[in-house]
């Protein structure tokens, strides 16, 4: 069973009188443990796609299945549960809760499900991202890179089958970005999660198993790169061929 299956997904937003068609038939599949990058021009709908997969937004048409369960036909409450149990999310702007410490943010995935936090898992996650020494800091006392490391710990603490990352290195410096990318890839392997990551950074995309290119509301399967074909040069070539 695929970890994620997206079939013919369409999504429009109303902008004044005119609907803006953002997703116009998106198809993609992630097998267990795959690390896949999605690239595309700004405004093409990459975040919209991730939000639909996460059940934070709902497509107009099409099917989304996460670990074999239909995401988009569920009601709000059931969608929320499916997300909490199966998906870890790393956002572009971290989305940490500002009045909770780093450690408390990593406890949250347990608390929102009414579970007693597994202290060992929380410590292990903080340790794994190198943030144990900052565990009692508030987000405002952390750098952007450190906030992103904490949000990675929060995303992996329950070892979800699917990790989503939306431009995870977009708001940190280059050196930290490299570290975050390496970490995301390594932890998804360790935890056994599939990782779907949106990125503008060809160097980040070149480190994944497969690179998908989105243009005009669709993923172009003929442009995608997989296994040995994935390289920095090949990614750059595709981007310029597609005019991205
Ligand atoms: N909630 C919304 N309401 C109206 N338009 C939206 C909304 N979210 C996104 N859009 C529009 O949908 C398009 C795709 O946005 P987005 O998915 O954020 O693109 P990307 O992440 O690829 O830059 C943009 O034109 C954006 O303005
Ligand atoms: Mg975006």
Coordinates of C-alpha atoms and ligand atoms in Angstrom, one line a residue:
X1 CA 0.0 0.0 0.0
X2 CA 1.3 3.5 -0.9
X3 CA 1.7 5.9 2.0
X4 CA 0.1 8.7 -0.1
X5 CA -2.0 8.6 -3.2
X6 CA -3.3 11.8 -4.9
X7 CA -5.6 11.3 -7.8
X8 CA -6.9 14.0 -10.2
X9 CA -7.0 16.6 -7.4
X10 CA -8.5 20.0 -8.4
X11 CA -8.8 23.1 -6.3
X12 CA -10.0 26.6 -7.1
X13 CA -10.1 29.7 -4.9
X14 CA -12.7 32.4 -5.4
X15 CA -10.9 35.7 -6.0
X16 CA -13.6 38.3 -6.3
X17 CA -16.0 37.2 -9.0
X18 CA -13.5 35.0 -10.8
X19 CA -12.5 31.5 -9.5
X20 CA -8.8 31.0 -9.8
X21 CA -8.0 27.4 -10.7
X22 CA -4.9 26.4 -8.7
X23 CA -4.7 22.6 -8.8
X24 CA -5.9 21.3 -12.2
X25 CA -5.6 17.5 -11.9
X26 CA -2.7 16.6 -9.6
X27 CA -1.6 13.0 -9.5
X28 CA 1.2 11.6 -7.3
X29 CA 2.0 8.5 -5.3
X30 CA 4.5 8.1 -2.4
X31 CA 5.6 4.6 -1.5
X32 CA 6.7 3.8 2.0
X33 CA 10.0 5.4 2.9
X34 CA 10.3 7.5 -0.2
X35 CA 11.8 11.0 0.0
X36 CA 10.3 13.1 -2.8
X37 CA 10.8 16.8 -3.7
X38 CA 8.2 19.0 -5.4
X39 CA 9.4 22.1 -7.3
X40 CA 7.5 24.7 -9.2
X41 CA 7.1 28.5 -9.6
X42 CA 5.8 30.6 -6.8
X43 CA 2.0 30.6 -6.8
X44 CA 1.7 27.3 -8.7
X45 CA -0.1 25.7 -5.8
X46 CA 2.6 23.7 -4.0
X47 CA 1.4 24.8 -0.5
X48 CA -2.2 24.3 -1.6
X49 CA -1.3 20.7 -2.5
X50 CA 0.4 20.0 0.8
X51 CA -2.5 21.6 2.7
X52 CA -4.9 19.3 0.9
X53 CA -2.8 16.3 1.6
X54 CA -2.6 17.3 5.3
X55 CA -6.4 17.8 5.4
X56 CA -5.9 21.4 6.4
X57 CA -7.7 22.3 3.1
X58 CA -10.2 20.3 1.0
X59 CA -9.9 19.8 -2.8
X60 CA -12.9 20.5 -5.0
X61 CA -12.5 17.2 -6.8
X62 CA -10.3 14.1 -6.8
X63 CA -9.1 11.6 -4.2
X64 CA -6.4 11.8 -1.5
X65 CA -5.5 8.7 0.4
X66 CA -3.1 8.6 3.4
X67 CA -2.0 5.1 4.4
X68 CA -5.0 3.8 2.5
X69 CA -7.6 6.0 4.1
X70 CA -9.5 8.6 2.2
X71 CA -8.6 12.1 3.5
X72 CA -10.8 14.4 1.4
X73 CA -14.2 12.7 1.9
X74 CA -14.0 12.8 5.7
X75 CA -15.6 15.5 7.8
X76 CA -13.5 18.0 9.7
X77 CA -13.1 16.0 12.9
X78 CA -12.2 12.8 11.1
X79 CA -9.7 14.6 8.9
X80 CA -8.1 16.1 11.9
X81 CA -7.7 12.7 13.5
X82 CA -6.3 11.1 10.3
X83 CA -3.7 14.0 10.2
X84 CA -2.7 13.8 13.9
X85 CA -2.2 10.0 13.7
X86 CA -0.4 9.8 10.4
X87 CA 1.2 13.0 9.4
X88 CA 4.0 15.2 10.7
X89 CA 4.3 18.7 9.2
X90 CA 7.2 21.0 8.9
X91 CA 6.0 24.5 7.9
X92 CA 7.9 27.2 6.1
X93 CA 7.4 29.6 9.1
X94 CA 7.9 27.0 11.8
X95 CA 4.4 27.4 13.4
X96 CA 5.6 26.8 16.9
X97 CA 3.3 27.8 19.7
X98 CA 4.9 31.0 21.0
X99 CA 4.0 30.7 24.7
X100 CA 5.3 27.1 25.0
X101 CA 8.9 26.1 25.4
X102 CA 10.7 24.0 22.8
X103 CA 10.0 20.9 24.8
X104 CA 6.4 21.7 25.3
X105 CA 6.0 22.2 21.6
X106 CA 7.4 18.7 21.1
X107 CA 5.0 17.3 23.7
X108 CA 2.0 18.8 21.8
X109 CA 1.4 15.9 19.4
X110 CA 0.7 13.7 22.4
X111 CA -1.3 16.3 24.4
X112 CA -3.7 17.2 21.6
X113 CA -4.7 13.5 21.3
X114 CA -5.2 13.3 25.1
X115 CA -2.3 11.0 25.5
X116 CA 0.3 10.9 28.2
X117 CA 3.5 12.1 26.5
X118 CA 6.2 9.5 26.1
X119 CA 9.0 11.4 27.8
X120 CA 11.7 9.2 26.3
X121 CA 10.5 9.8 22.8
X122 CA 10.3 13.6 23.4
X123 CA 13.9 13.6 24.8
X124 CA 15.1 11.4 21.9
X125 CA 13.5 13.7 19.3
X126 CA 15.0 16.8 20.9
X127 CA 18.4 15.0 21.1
X128 CA 18.2 13.9 17.5
X129 CA 17.8 17.4 16.2
X130 CA 20.4 18.7 18.6
X131 CA 18.1 20.9 20.7
X132 CA 18.2 19.2 24.1
X133 CA 20.2 22.2 25.5
X134 CA 17.5 24.6 24.3
X135 CA 14.5 22.6 25.5
X136 CA 13.4 25.2 28.0
X137 CA 13.7 28.1 25.6
X138 CA 10.6 29.8 24.2
X139 CA 10.5 30.2 20.4
X140 CA 11.3 33.9 20.7
X141 CA 14.6 32.9 22.4
X142 CA 15.6 30.7 19.4
X143 CA 17.0 31.5 16.0
X144 CA 15.0 30.6 12.8
X145 CA 17.1 27.6 12.3
X146 CA 16.7 26.4 15.9
X147 CA 12.9 26.9 15.6
X148 CA 12.9 24.7 12.5
X149 CA 14.9 22.0 14.3
X150 CA 12.3 22.1 17.1
X151 CA 9.5 21.8 14.5
X152 CA 11.2 18.8 13.0
X153 CA 11.4 17.2 16.5
X154 CA 7.6 17.9 16.8
X155 CA 6.9 16.4 13.4
X156 CA 8.8 13.1 14.1
X157 CA 8.1 12.5 17.8
X158 CA 5.2 10.2 17.0
X159 CA 7.0 8.5 14.1
X160 CA 4.2 9.2 11.5
X161 CA 4.2 7.3 8.2
X162 CA 4.1 10.6 6.3
X163 CA 6.1 13.7 6.7
X164 CA 5.2 16.9 4.8
X165 CA 7.7 19.8 4.6
X166 CA 6.8 23.1 2.9
X167 CA 10.0 25.0 2.0
X168 CA 11.7 23.9 5.2
X169 CA 15.0 25.7 4.4
X170 CA 13.3 28.8 3.0
X171 CA 13.8 30.9 6.0
X172 CA 17.1 29.9 7.5
X173 CA 20.7 30.6 6.5
X174 CA 22.4 28.5 3.9
X175 CA 24.5 26.5 6.4
X176 CA 21.5 25.8 8.7
X177 CA 19.5 24.9 5.6
X178 CA 22.0 22.2 4.7
X179 CA 21.9 20.8 8.1
X180 CA 18.1 20.8 8.2
X181 CA 17.9 19.1 4.8
X182 CA 20.3 16.4 5.9
X183 CA 18.4 15.9 9.1
X184 CA 15.0 15.7 7.5
X185 CA 16.3 13.1 5.1
X186 CA 18.1 11.1 7.8
X187 CA 15.2 11.2 10.3
X188 CA 12.6 10.2 7.8
X189 CA 14.8 7.1 7.0
X190 CA 15.3 6.3 10.7
X191 CA 11.6 6.8 11.6
X192 CA 10.6 4.9 8.4
X193 CA 8.4 7.8 7.2
X194 CA 7.8 8.9 3.6
X195 CA 8.8 12.6 3.1
X196 CA 7.1 14.9 0.6
X197 CA 9.0 18.2 0.5
X198 CA 8.3 21.4 -1.4
X199 CA 11.5 23.3 -2.1
X200 CA 12.9 26.1 -4.3
X201 CA 16.4 25.0 -3.6
X202 CA 17.8 22.7 -6.4
X203 CA 20.6 21.5 -4.0
X204 CA 17.9 20.3 -1.6
X205 CA 15.9 18.6 -4.3
X206 CA 19.0 16.9 -5.6
X207 CA 19.3 15.0 -2.3
X208 CA 16.0 13.3 -2.6
X209 CA 14.9 10.0 -4.3
X210 CA 12.6 11.6 -6.8
X211 CA 12.0 15.2 -8.0
X212 CA 8.5 16.2 -9.3
X213 CA 7.9 19.5 -11.2
X214 CA 4.7 21.4 -11.0
X215 CA 3.5 23.8 -13.6
X216 CA 0.1 25.1 -14.7
X217 CA -1.6 23.4 -11.8
X218 CA -0.3 19.9 -12.6
X219 CA 2.7 17.7 -11.9
X220 CA 4.4 16.9 -15.2
X221 CA 5.3 13.2 -15.0
X222 CA 7.5 13.3 -18.1
X223 CA 9.7 15.8 -16.4
X224 CA 10.2 14.0 -13.1
X225 CA 13.6 12.7 -12.1
X226 CA 14.1 9.5 -10.1
X227 CA 16.9 7.5 -8.6
X228 CA 20.2 7.8 -10.6
X229 CA 18.7 10.5 -12.7
X230 CA 18.5 12.9 -9.7
X231 CA 21.4 15.3 -9.6
X232 CA 21.9 19.0 -9.2
X233 CA 22.7 19.4 -12.9
X234 CA 19.6 17.5 -13.9
X235 CA 17.4 19.5 -11.6
X236 CA 18.8 22.8 -12.9
X237 CA 18.2 21.6 -16.5
X238 CA 14.6 20.6 -15.8
X239 CA 13.9 24.0 -14.2
X240 CA 15.2 25.9 -17.1
X241 CA 13.5 23.6 -19.7
X242 CA 10.2 24.2 -17.9
X243 CA 10.8 27.9 -17.5
X244 CA 10.6 27.7 -13.7
Ligands
LIG1 N1 -6.9 30.7 0.9 C1 -6.7 31.2 -0.3 N2 -7.6 32.1 -0.9 C2 -7.5 32.6 -2.1 N3 -6.4 32.3 -2.9 C3 -5.5 31.5 -2.4 C4 -5.6 30.9 -1.1 N4 -4.5 30.1 -0.9 C5 -3.8 30.2 -2.0 N5 -4.3 31.0 -2.9 C6 -3.8 31.3 -4.3 O1 -3.6 30.1 -4.9 C7 -2.4 30.1 -5.6 C8 -1.4 29.1 -5.2 O2 -0.9 29.4 -3.9 P1 0.1 28.5 -3.1 O3 -0.4 27.1 -3.0 O4 0.5 29.2 -1.8 O5 1.4 28.5 -4.1 P2 2.9 28.1 -3.9 O6 3.0 27.5 -2.6 O7 3.2 27.2 -5.0 O8 3.7 29.4 -4.0 C9 -1.9 31.6 -5.5 O9 -2.3 32.3 -6.6 C10 -2.5 32.0 -4.2 O10 -2.7 33.4 -4.3
LIG2 MG1 4.1 27.9 -0.9

